[in-house]
Amino acid sequence: MAIVEVDGLRKSYGGRPAVDGLTFRVEEGEIFGILGPNGAGKTTAVECVEGLRTPDEGTVRVAGLDPVADHDGVTRILGAQLQESELQAKLTVREALELYAAFYPRPADWRPLAERLGLTGKLGTRFAGLSGGQKQRLFIALALVGNPRVVVLDELTTGLDPRARRDTWSLIEDVRARGVTVLLVTHFMEEAQRLCDRIAVVDKGRIAALDTPSGLIRRAGGATVITFTPSQPLAEGELAGLPGAVLAEDRDGRVVIHGTDDTVNAVITLLARHRITAHQLRVTEATLDDAFLDLTEEQV
Amino acid sequence: MPSPAAAVLRTESRLFAREPGSLFWILVFPSVLLLIIGLVPSFRVVSDELGGRRVVDLYVPVAVLLGLIMAGLQAMPPVLTGYRERGVLRRMATTPVRPAALLTAQLVLHGAAALVSALLAVAVGRIAYGVELPEQPAGYLLALLLTTAAALALGATVCAVSRTQKIATAIGSAVFFPAMFTAGVWVPVQAMPEALRRIVELTPFGAASEALDRAAAGGWPGWAAVGVTALWTALLTAAAVRWFRWE
């Protein structure tokens, strides 16, 4: 069952469309990623889901409710972590948790929540005295304290160091394990690939692709990437004729070929025939990064 | 489980108590100023030019108004614009509680602090220098409540027209000095030359000074003074509501 339904959503600022006809459904219990370059309209889209913005066109439903018309109903079942939002500087962690718990009709007990998020030792610390990672963990706690059915996390791990980022990821997996649906906005490929069941790649306010992470990788270009530096240049056209190659180019002397396992064999045969040595030959699996670059137009 | 609005008010009261600067300027400073004025011997001498009163008598309403100005113009605007700028209001807008609850709590707290400051100034005047208590307490309270509303509305308007916390502090200070002047901090309104006094009494704090003075002397505040303060309050409230942006 879809818990978030976005249909034909459009939103412009000063005549410039930020979201230009977005349609997607988030199924209950999944981690749904919205991935896209900066300025693609990701945040605007989830702000419409959170009821912070009124769509120009289209409909948004959260558990069947309109986030603008039924603001109270939606905010009771939706927890949000916003980009670039802070709390009162002198508010302590305990006070923030108690305050936000008082906002909801059936809040979670914030003590075990703080425990799971590693905030127990920081309950008496004021917001301004928390590190970036601690602030983010507090925001996750506040998003969950109302016992929501859906949480929207916008650029959750931006500004975190790699270790804190990995901790946060396992936390999100815990959240989903408790049956909470997660709508995750990110521009980190690694994060989307690791966490998301499905990903909507958004570019210029539209959905460029919507699939599972592995589906996106398969869909965009070859799944196998072969790179090497040949000892002498290869004749043009020879690369393009390789079986299974969907992309082959010479980048300043370094050859990059996207293709299949067959392509790998064909490349080796080709090199042997011309007695060319391949320096730093690498055969790797394509990542979401490659798919993303293929799917979104190059930003100049 | 406290109601959401009560929880917001309780939390904001705790935060308010953590602002020693605001507490000093609102609660302590006006009464300390009154104490210092009264230490000057000549200010405790009855003067015919002041209608048989002493300078220190005239400084009690000045100290009262100073507390209201400190609360409404100096302390409150940076807090509200800071909440807006740092996304505190937006964060709250994603919960079942509207961010208006936060603004309401701030208005209530600054208003309450201003009233406590006023009581303190009246008490200090009475105890330290024998200044008569207001002879028409109901009229005095009416004038006080109305002026508190005007001061808060002025502060809210400063928040509404300021895009950032820095601008709010700058505009607040720019309005702060004329407000102090019209409240009679440098020259008590009742001691101003007639022509100047007529102009000053068209401003919210000048009119308030007149209203408080009348009530202190035992009469009801005049319609003109009450009307001017009420009109300012209405205009400023409308302006604040019209121009306030949530983000």
PDB file of N, CA, C and O in Angstrom, chain A residues 47 52-53 71-72 75-76 80 82 85-91 95 99-100 102-104 126 142-143, chain B residues 1 4 7-8 11-12 14-15 18-19 83 86-88 90-98 102 247:
ATOM      1  N   GLU A  47       9.163  19.148   0.892  1.00  0.00           N
ATOM      2  CA  GLU A  47       8.489  20.185   1.669  1.00  0.00           C
ATOM      3  C   GLU A  47       6.988  20.194   1.377  1.00  0.00           C
ATOM      4  O   GLU A  47       6.187  20.522   2.254  1.00  0.00           O
ATOM      5  N   LEU A  52       4.861  22.004   4.328  1.00  0.00           N
ATOM      6  CA  LEU A  52       5.496  23.315   4.514  1.00  0.00           C
ATOM      7  C   LEU A  52       5.246  24.218   3.313  1.00  0.00           C
ATOM      8  O   LEU A  52       5.352  25.430   3.416  1.00  0.00           O
ATOM      9  N   ARG A  53       4.969  23.597   2.172  1.00  0.00           N
ATOM     10  CA  ARG A  53       4.682  24.388   0.974  1.00  0.00           C
ATOM     11  C   ARG A  53       3.401  23.898   0.319  1.00  0.00           C
ATOM     12  O   ARG A  53       3.089  22.708   0.387  1.00  0.00           O
ATOM     13  N   HIS A  71      -3.351  19.599   7.836  1.00  0.00           N
ATOM     14  CA  HIS A  71      -2.009  19.762   8.395  1.00  0.00           C
ATOM     15  C   HIS A  71      -1.848  18.997   9.708  1.00  0.00           C
ATOM     16  O   HIS A  71      -0.857  18.298   9.923  1.00  0.00           O
ATOM     17  N   ASP A  72      -2.843  19.103  10.594  1.00  0.00           N
ATOM     18  CA  ASP A  72      -2.754  18.423  11.898  1.00  0.00           C
ATOM     19  C   ASP A  72      -2.657  16.917  11.724  1.00  0.00           C
ATOM     20  O   ASP A  72      -1.838  16.255  12.358  1.00  0.00           O
ATOM     21  N   THR A  75       0.824  15.962  10.226  1.00  0.00           N
ATOM     22  CA  THR A  75       1.970  16.154  11.126  1.00  0.00           C
ATOM     23  C   THR A  75       1.968  15.139  12.273  1.00  0.00           C
ATOM     24  O   THR A  75       3.014  14.873  12.850  1.00  0.00           O
ATOM     25  N   ARG A  76       0.800  14.566  12.581  1.00  0.00           N
ATOM     26  CA  ARG A  76       0.764  13.565  13.651  1.00  0.00           C
ATOM     27  C   ARG A  76       1.396  12.246  13.228  1.00  0.00           C
ATOM     28  O   ARG A  76       1.856  11.493  14.074  1.00  0.00           O
ATOM     29  N   ALA A  80       9.751  14.785  10.606  1.00  0.00           N
ATOM     30  CA  ALA A  80      10.610  15.395   9.600  1.00  0.00           C
ATOM     31  C   ALA A  80      11.937  15.841  10.190  1.00  0.00           C
ATOM     32  O   ALA A  80      11.995  16.273  11.336  1.00  0.00           O
ATOM     33  N   LEU A  82      14.735  18.497   8.832  1.00  0.00           N
ATOM     34  CA  LEU A  82      14.859  19.485   7.769  1.00  0.00           C
ATOM     35  C   LEU A  82      16.313  19.822   7.512  1.00  0.00           C
ATOM     36  O   LEU A  82      17.154  19.747   8.403  1.00  0.00           O
ATOM     37  N   SER A  85      18.057  23.474   9.550  1.00  0.00           N
ATOM     38  CA  SER A  85      17.136  23.927  10.575  1.00  0.00           C
ATOM     39  C   SER A  85      17.810  23.677  11.918  1.00  0.00           C
ATOM     40  O   SER A  85      18.499  22.692  12.089  1.00  0.00           O
ATOM     41  N   GLU A  86      17.629  24.602  12.850  1.00  0.00           N
ATOM     42  CA  GLU A  86      18.265  24.440  14.146  1.00  0.00           C
ATOM     43  C   GLU A  86      17.226  24.530  15.249  1.00  0.00           C
ATOM     44  O   GLU A  86      16.050  24.760  14.996  1.00  0.00           O
ATOM     45  N   LEU A  87      17.693  24.347  16.474  1.00  0.00           N
ATOM     46  CA  LEU A  87      16.817  24.524  17.628  1.00  0.00           C
ATOM     47  C   LEU A  87      17.295  25.747  18.394  1.00  0.00           C
ATOM     48  O   LEU A  87      18.343  26.308  18.099  1.00  0.00           O
ATOM     49  N   GLN A  88      16.544  26.128  19.422  1.00  0.00           N
ATOM     50  CA  GLN A  88      16.946  27.221  20.293  1.00  0.00           C
ATOM     51  C   GLN A  88      18.324  26.886  20.876  1.00  0.00           C
ATOM     52  O   GLN A  88      18.530  25.793  21.397  1.00  0.00           O
ATOM     53  N   ALA A  89      19.245  27.865  20.794  1.00  0.00           N
ATOM     54  CA  ALA A  89      20.650  27.602  21.141  1.00  0.00           C
ATOM     55  C   ALA A  89      20.823  27.084  22.562  1.00  0.00           C
ATOM     56  O   ALA A  89      21.660  26.229  22.822  1.00  0.00           O
ATOM     57  N   LYS A  90      20.030  27.581  23.509  1.00  0.00           N
ATOM     58  CA  LYS A  90      20.239  27.210  24.911  1.00  0.00           C
ATOM     59  C   LYS A  90      19.316  26.093  25.386  1.00  0.00           C
ATOM     60  O   LYS A  90      19.229  25.812  26.584  1.00  0.00           O
ATOM     61  N   LEU A  91      18.611  25.476  24.457  1.00  0.00           N
ATOM     62  CA  LEU A  91      17.729  24.358  24.800  1.00  0.00           C
ATOM     63  C   LEU A  91      18.583  23.099  24.986  1.00  0.00           C
ATOM     64  O   LEU A  91      19.411  22.791  24.141  1.00  0.00           O
ATOM     65  N   GLU A  95      15.369  18.761  27.266  1.00  0.00           N
ATOM     66  CA  GLU A  95      14.242  19.686  27.091  1.00  0.00           C
ATOM     67  C   GLU A  95      13.658  19.600  25.680  1.00  0.00           C
ATOM     68  O   GLU A  95      12.436  19.653  25.510  1.00  0.00           O
ATOM     69  N   LEU A  99       9.916  18.507  25.046  1.00  0.00           N
ATOM     70  CA  LEU A  99       9.059  19.473  24.353  1.00  0.00           C
ATOM     71  C   LEU A  99       8.388  18.841  23.138  1.00  0.00           C
ATOM     72  O   LEU A  99       7.162  18.899  22.989  1.00  0.00           O
ATOM     73  N   TYR A 100       9.191  18.201  22.300  1.00  0.00           N
ATOM     74  CA  TYR A 100       8.618  17.625  21.087  1.00  0.00           C
ATOM     75  C   TYR A 100       7.708  16.443  21.399  1.00  0.00           C
ATOM     76  O   TYR A 100       6.727  16.208  20.695  1.00  0.00           O
ATOM     77  N   ALA A 102       5.729  16.360  23.847  1.00  0.00           N
ATOM     78  CA  ALA A 102       4.459  16.957  24.284  1.00  0.00           C
ATOM     79  C   ALA A 102       3.600  17.419  23.104  1.00  0.00           C
ATOM     80  O   ALA A 102       2.419  17.714  23.267  1.00  0.00           O
ATOM     81  N   PHE A 103       4.198  17.474  21.912  1.00  0.00           N
ATOM     82  CA  PHE A 103       3.454  17.944  20.742  1.00  0.00           C
ATOM     83  C   PHE A 103       2.521  16.875  20.170  1.00  0.00           C
ATOM     84  O   PHE A 103       1.634  17.177  19.392  1.00  0.00           O
ATOM     85  N   TYR A 104       2.793  15.603  20.506  1.00  0.00           N
ATOM     86  CA  TYR A 104       2.092  14.510  19.828  1.00  0.00           C
ATOM     87  C   TYR A 104       1.120  13.794  20.762  1.00  0.00           C
ATOM     88  O   TYR A 104       1.374  13.679  21.958  1.00  0.00           O
ATOM     89  N   ARG A 126      23.408  21.769  26.008  1.00  0.00           N
ATOM     90  CA  ARG A 126      22.597  22.684  25.205  1.00  0.00           C
ATOM     91  C   ARG A 126      22.855  22.442  23.720  1.00  0.00           C
ATOM     92  O   ARG A 126      23.946  22.031  23.349  1.00  0.00           O
ATOM     93  N   LEU A 142      14.021  13.622  17.307  1.00  0.00           N
ATOM     94  CA  LEU A 142      12.835  14.481  17.294  1.00  0.00           C
ATOM     95  C   LEU A 142      11.871  14.066  16.182  1.00  0.00           C
ATOM     96  O   LEU A 142      10.655  14.160  16.331  1.00  0.00           O
ATOM     97  N   ALA A 143      12.438  13.589  15.063  1.00  0.00           N
ATOM     98  CA  ALA A 143      11.583  13.137  13.958  1.00  0.00           C
ATOM     99  C   ALA A 143      10.834  11.863  14.346  1.00  0.00           C
ATOM    100  O   ALA A 143       9.766  11.577  13.814  1.00  0.00           O
TER     101      ALA A 143
ATOM    102  N   MET B   1       0.754  14.732  31.305  1.00  0.00           N
ATOM    103  CA  MET B   1       1.277  15.274  30.033  1.00  0.00           C
ATOM    104  C   MET B   1       0.793  16.713  29.862  1.00  0.00           C
ATOM    105  O   MET B   1      -0.420  16.958  29.809  1.00  0.00           O
ATOM    106  N   PRO B   4       0.378  21.019  24.581  1.00  0.00           N
ATOM    107  CA  PRO B   4       1.485  21.537  23.767  1.00  0.00           C
ATOM    108  C   PRO B   4       1.783  23.014  24.024  1.00  0.00           C
ATOM    109  O   PRO B   4       2.945  23.384  24.185  1.00  0.00           O
ATOM    110  N   ALA B   7       3.554  23.398  27.226  1.00  0.00           N
ATOM    111  CA  ALA B   7       4.926  22.892  27.131  1.00  0.00           C
ATOM    112  C   ALA B   7       5.830  23.921  26.448  1.00  0.00           C
ATOM    113  O   ALA B   7       6.962  24.132  26.868  1.00  0.00           O
ATOM    114  N   VAL B   8       5.289  24.568  25.400  1.00  0.00           N
ATOM    115  CA  VAL B   8       6.071  25.592  24.708  1.00  0.00           C
ATOM    116  C   VAL B   8       6.358  26.760  25.654  1.00  0.00           C
ATOM    117  O   VAL B   8       7.497  27.231  25.764  1.00  0.00           O
ATOM    118  N   THR B  11       8.960  25.766  28.272  1.00  0.00           N
ATOM    119  CA  THR B  11      10.304  25.690  27.694  1.00  0.00           C
ATOM    120  C   THR B  11      10.852  27.084  27.420  1.00  0.00           C
ATOM    121  O   THR B  11      12.007  27.386  27.744  1.00  0.00           O
ATOM    122  N   GLU B  12      10.022  27.947  26.839  1.00  0.00           N
ATOM    123  CA  GLU B  12      10.497  29.290  26.522  1.00  0.00           C
ATOM    124  C   GLU B  12      10.791  30.090  27.790  1.00  0.00           C
ATOM    125  O   GLU B  12      11.678  30.945  27.785  1.00  0.00           O
ATOM    126  N   ARG B  14      12.041  28.808  30.551  1.00  0.00           N
ATOM    127  CA  ARG B  14      13.369  28.348  30.964  1.00  0.00           C
ATOM    128  C   ARG B  14      14.452  29.031  30.133  1.00  0.00           C
ATOM    129  O   ARG B  14      15.473  29.465  30.656  1.00  0.00           O
ATOM    130  N   LEU B  15      14.203  29.113  28.826  1.00  0.00           N
ATOM    131  CA  LEU B  15      15.198  29.728  27.948  1.00  0.00           C
ATOM    132  C   LEU B  15      15.344  31.220  28.268  1.00  0.00           C
ATOM    133  O   LEU B  15      16.442  31.771  28.243  1.00  0.00           O
ATOM    134  N   ARG B  18      17.558  31.956  30.954  1.00  0.00           N
ATOM    135  CA  ARG B  18      18.976  31.741  30.644  1.00  0.00           C
ATOM    136  C   ARG B  18      19.585  32.912  29.893  1.00  0.00           C
ATOM    137  O   ARG B  18      20.677  32.797  29.336  1.00  0.00           O
ATOM    138  N   GLU B  19      18.853  34.012  29.822  1.00  0.00           N
ATOM    139  CA  GLU B  19      19.375  35.192  29.129  1.00  0.00           C
ATOM    140  C   GLU B  19      19.652  36.287  30.149  1.00  0.00           C
ATOM    141  O   GLU B  19      18.834  37.197  30.345  1.00  0.00           O
ATOM    142  N   TYR B  83      14.831  32.970  15.732  1.00  0.00           N
ATOM    143  CA  TYR B  83      14.050  31.738  15.584  1.00  0.00           C
ATOM    144  C   TYR B  83      13.654  31.523  14.120  1.00  0.00           C
ATOM    145  O   TYR B  83      13.647  30.414  13.623  1.00  0.00           O
ATOM    146  N   ARG B  86      17.047  30.827  11.975  1.00  0.00           N
ATOM    147  CA  ARG B  86      17.735  29.570  12.222  1.00  0.00           C
ATOM    148  C   ARG B  86      16.813  28.368  12.007  1.00  0.00           C
ATOM    149  O   ARG B  86      17.194  27.247  12.288  1.00  0.00           O
ATOM    150  N   GLY B  87      15.602  28.610  11.504  1.00  0.00           N
ATOM    151  CA  GLY B  87      14.731  27.491  11.137  1.00  0.00           C
ATOM    152  C   GLY B  87      13.996  26.869  12.309  1.00  0.00           C
ATOM    153  O   GLY B  87      13.413  25.799  12.164  1.00  0.00           O
ATOM    154  N   VAL B  88      14.011  27.535  13.476  1.00  0.00           N
ATOM    155  CA  VAL B  88      13.296  26.986  14.633  1.00  0.00           C
ATOM    156  C   VAL B  88      11.784  26.972  14.348  1.00  0.00           C
ATOM    157  O   VAL B  88      11.090  26.002  14.665  1.00  0.00           O
ATOM    158  N   ARG B  90      10.349  26.901  11.337  1.00  0.00           N
ATOM    159  CA  ARG B  90      10.072  25.901  10.296  1.00  0.00           C
ATOM    160  C   ARG B  90      10.042  24.495  10.878  1.00  0.00           C
ATOM    161  O   ARG B  90       9.209  23.672  10.518  1.00  0.00           O
ATOM    162  N   ARG B  91      11.001  24.237  11.765  1.00  0.00           N
ATOM    163  CA  ARG B  91      11.065  22.908  12.372  1.00  0.00           C
ATOM    164  C   ARG B  91       9.746  22.631  13.102  1.00  0.00           C
ATOM    165  O   ARG B  91       9.214  21.531  13.038  1.00  0.00           O
ATOM    166  N   MET B  92       9.245  23.644  13.796  1.00  0.00           N
ATOM    167  CA  MET B  92       8.017  23.442  14.553  1.00  0.00           C
ATOM    168  C   MET B  92       6.807  23.312  13.630  1.00  0.00           C
ATOM    169  O   MET B  92       5.830  22.640  13.967  1.00  0.00           O
ATOM    170  N   ALA B  93       6.888  23.915  12.442  1.00  0.00           N
ATOM    171  CA  ALA B  93       5.769  23.841  11.499  1.00  0.00           C
ATOM    172  C   ALA B  93       5.550  22.420  10.974  1.00  0.00           C
ATOM    173  O   ALA B  93       4.503  22.125  10.408  1.00  0.00           O
ATOM    174  N   THR B  94       6.521  21.522  11.166  1.00  0.00           N
ATOM    175  CA  THR B  94       6.333  20.132  10.730  1.00  0.00           C
ATOM    176  C   THR B  94       5.709  19.276  11.831  1.00  0.00           C
ATOM    177  O   THR B  94       5.550  18.081  11.663  1.00  0.00           O
ATOM    178  N   THR B  95       5.377  19.878  12.969  1.00  0.00           N
ATOM    179  CA  THR B  95       4.739  19.150  14.073  1.00  0.00           C
ATOM    180  C   THR B  95       3.270  19.577  14.166  1.00  0.00           C
ATOM    181  O   THR B  95       2.874  20.554  13.527  1.00  0.00           O
ATOM    182  N   PRO B  96       2.475  18.888  14.981  1.00  0.00           N
ATOM    183  CA  PRO B  96       1.072  19.307  15.116  1.00  0.00           C
ATOM    184  C   PRO B  96       0.914  20.679  15.784  1.00  0.00           C
ATOM    185  O   PRO B  96      -0.184  21.229  15.821  1.00  0.00           O
ATOM    186  N   VAL B  97       1.993  21.239  16.334  1.00  0.00           N
ATOM    187  CA  VAL B  97       1.902  22.550  16.985  1.00  0.00           C
ATOM    188  C   VAL B  97       2.345  23.622  16.001  1.00  0.00           C
ATOM    189  O   VAL B  97       3.397  23.505  15.383  1.00  0.00           O
ATOM    190  N   ARG B  98       1.528  24.666  15.878  1.00  0.00           N
ATOM    191  CA  ARG B  98       1.871  25.740  14.956  1.00  0.00           C
ATOM    192  C   ARG B  98       2.973  26.612  15.555  1.00  0.00           C
ATOM    193  O   ARG B  98       2.985  26.839  16.759  1.00  0.00           O
ATOM    194  N   LEU B 102       5.032  29.554  19.530  1.00  0.00           N
ATOM    195  CA  LEU B 102       6.348  30.027  19.969  1.00  0.00           C
ATOM    196  C   LEU B 102       6.364  31.558  20.069  1.00  0.00           C
ATOM    197  O   LEU B 102       6.869  32.126  21.038  1.00  0.00           O
ATOM    198  N   GLU B 247       9.379  32.558   7.157  1.00  0.00           N
ATOM    199  CA  GLU B 247      10.717  32.077   6.790  1.00  0.00           C
ATOM    200  C   GLU B 247      11.438  33.085   5.924  1.00  0.00           C
ATOM    201  O   GLU B 247      10.832  33.990   5.407  1.00  0.00           O
TER     202      GLU B 247
END
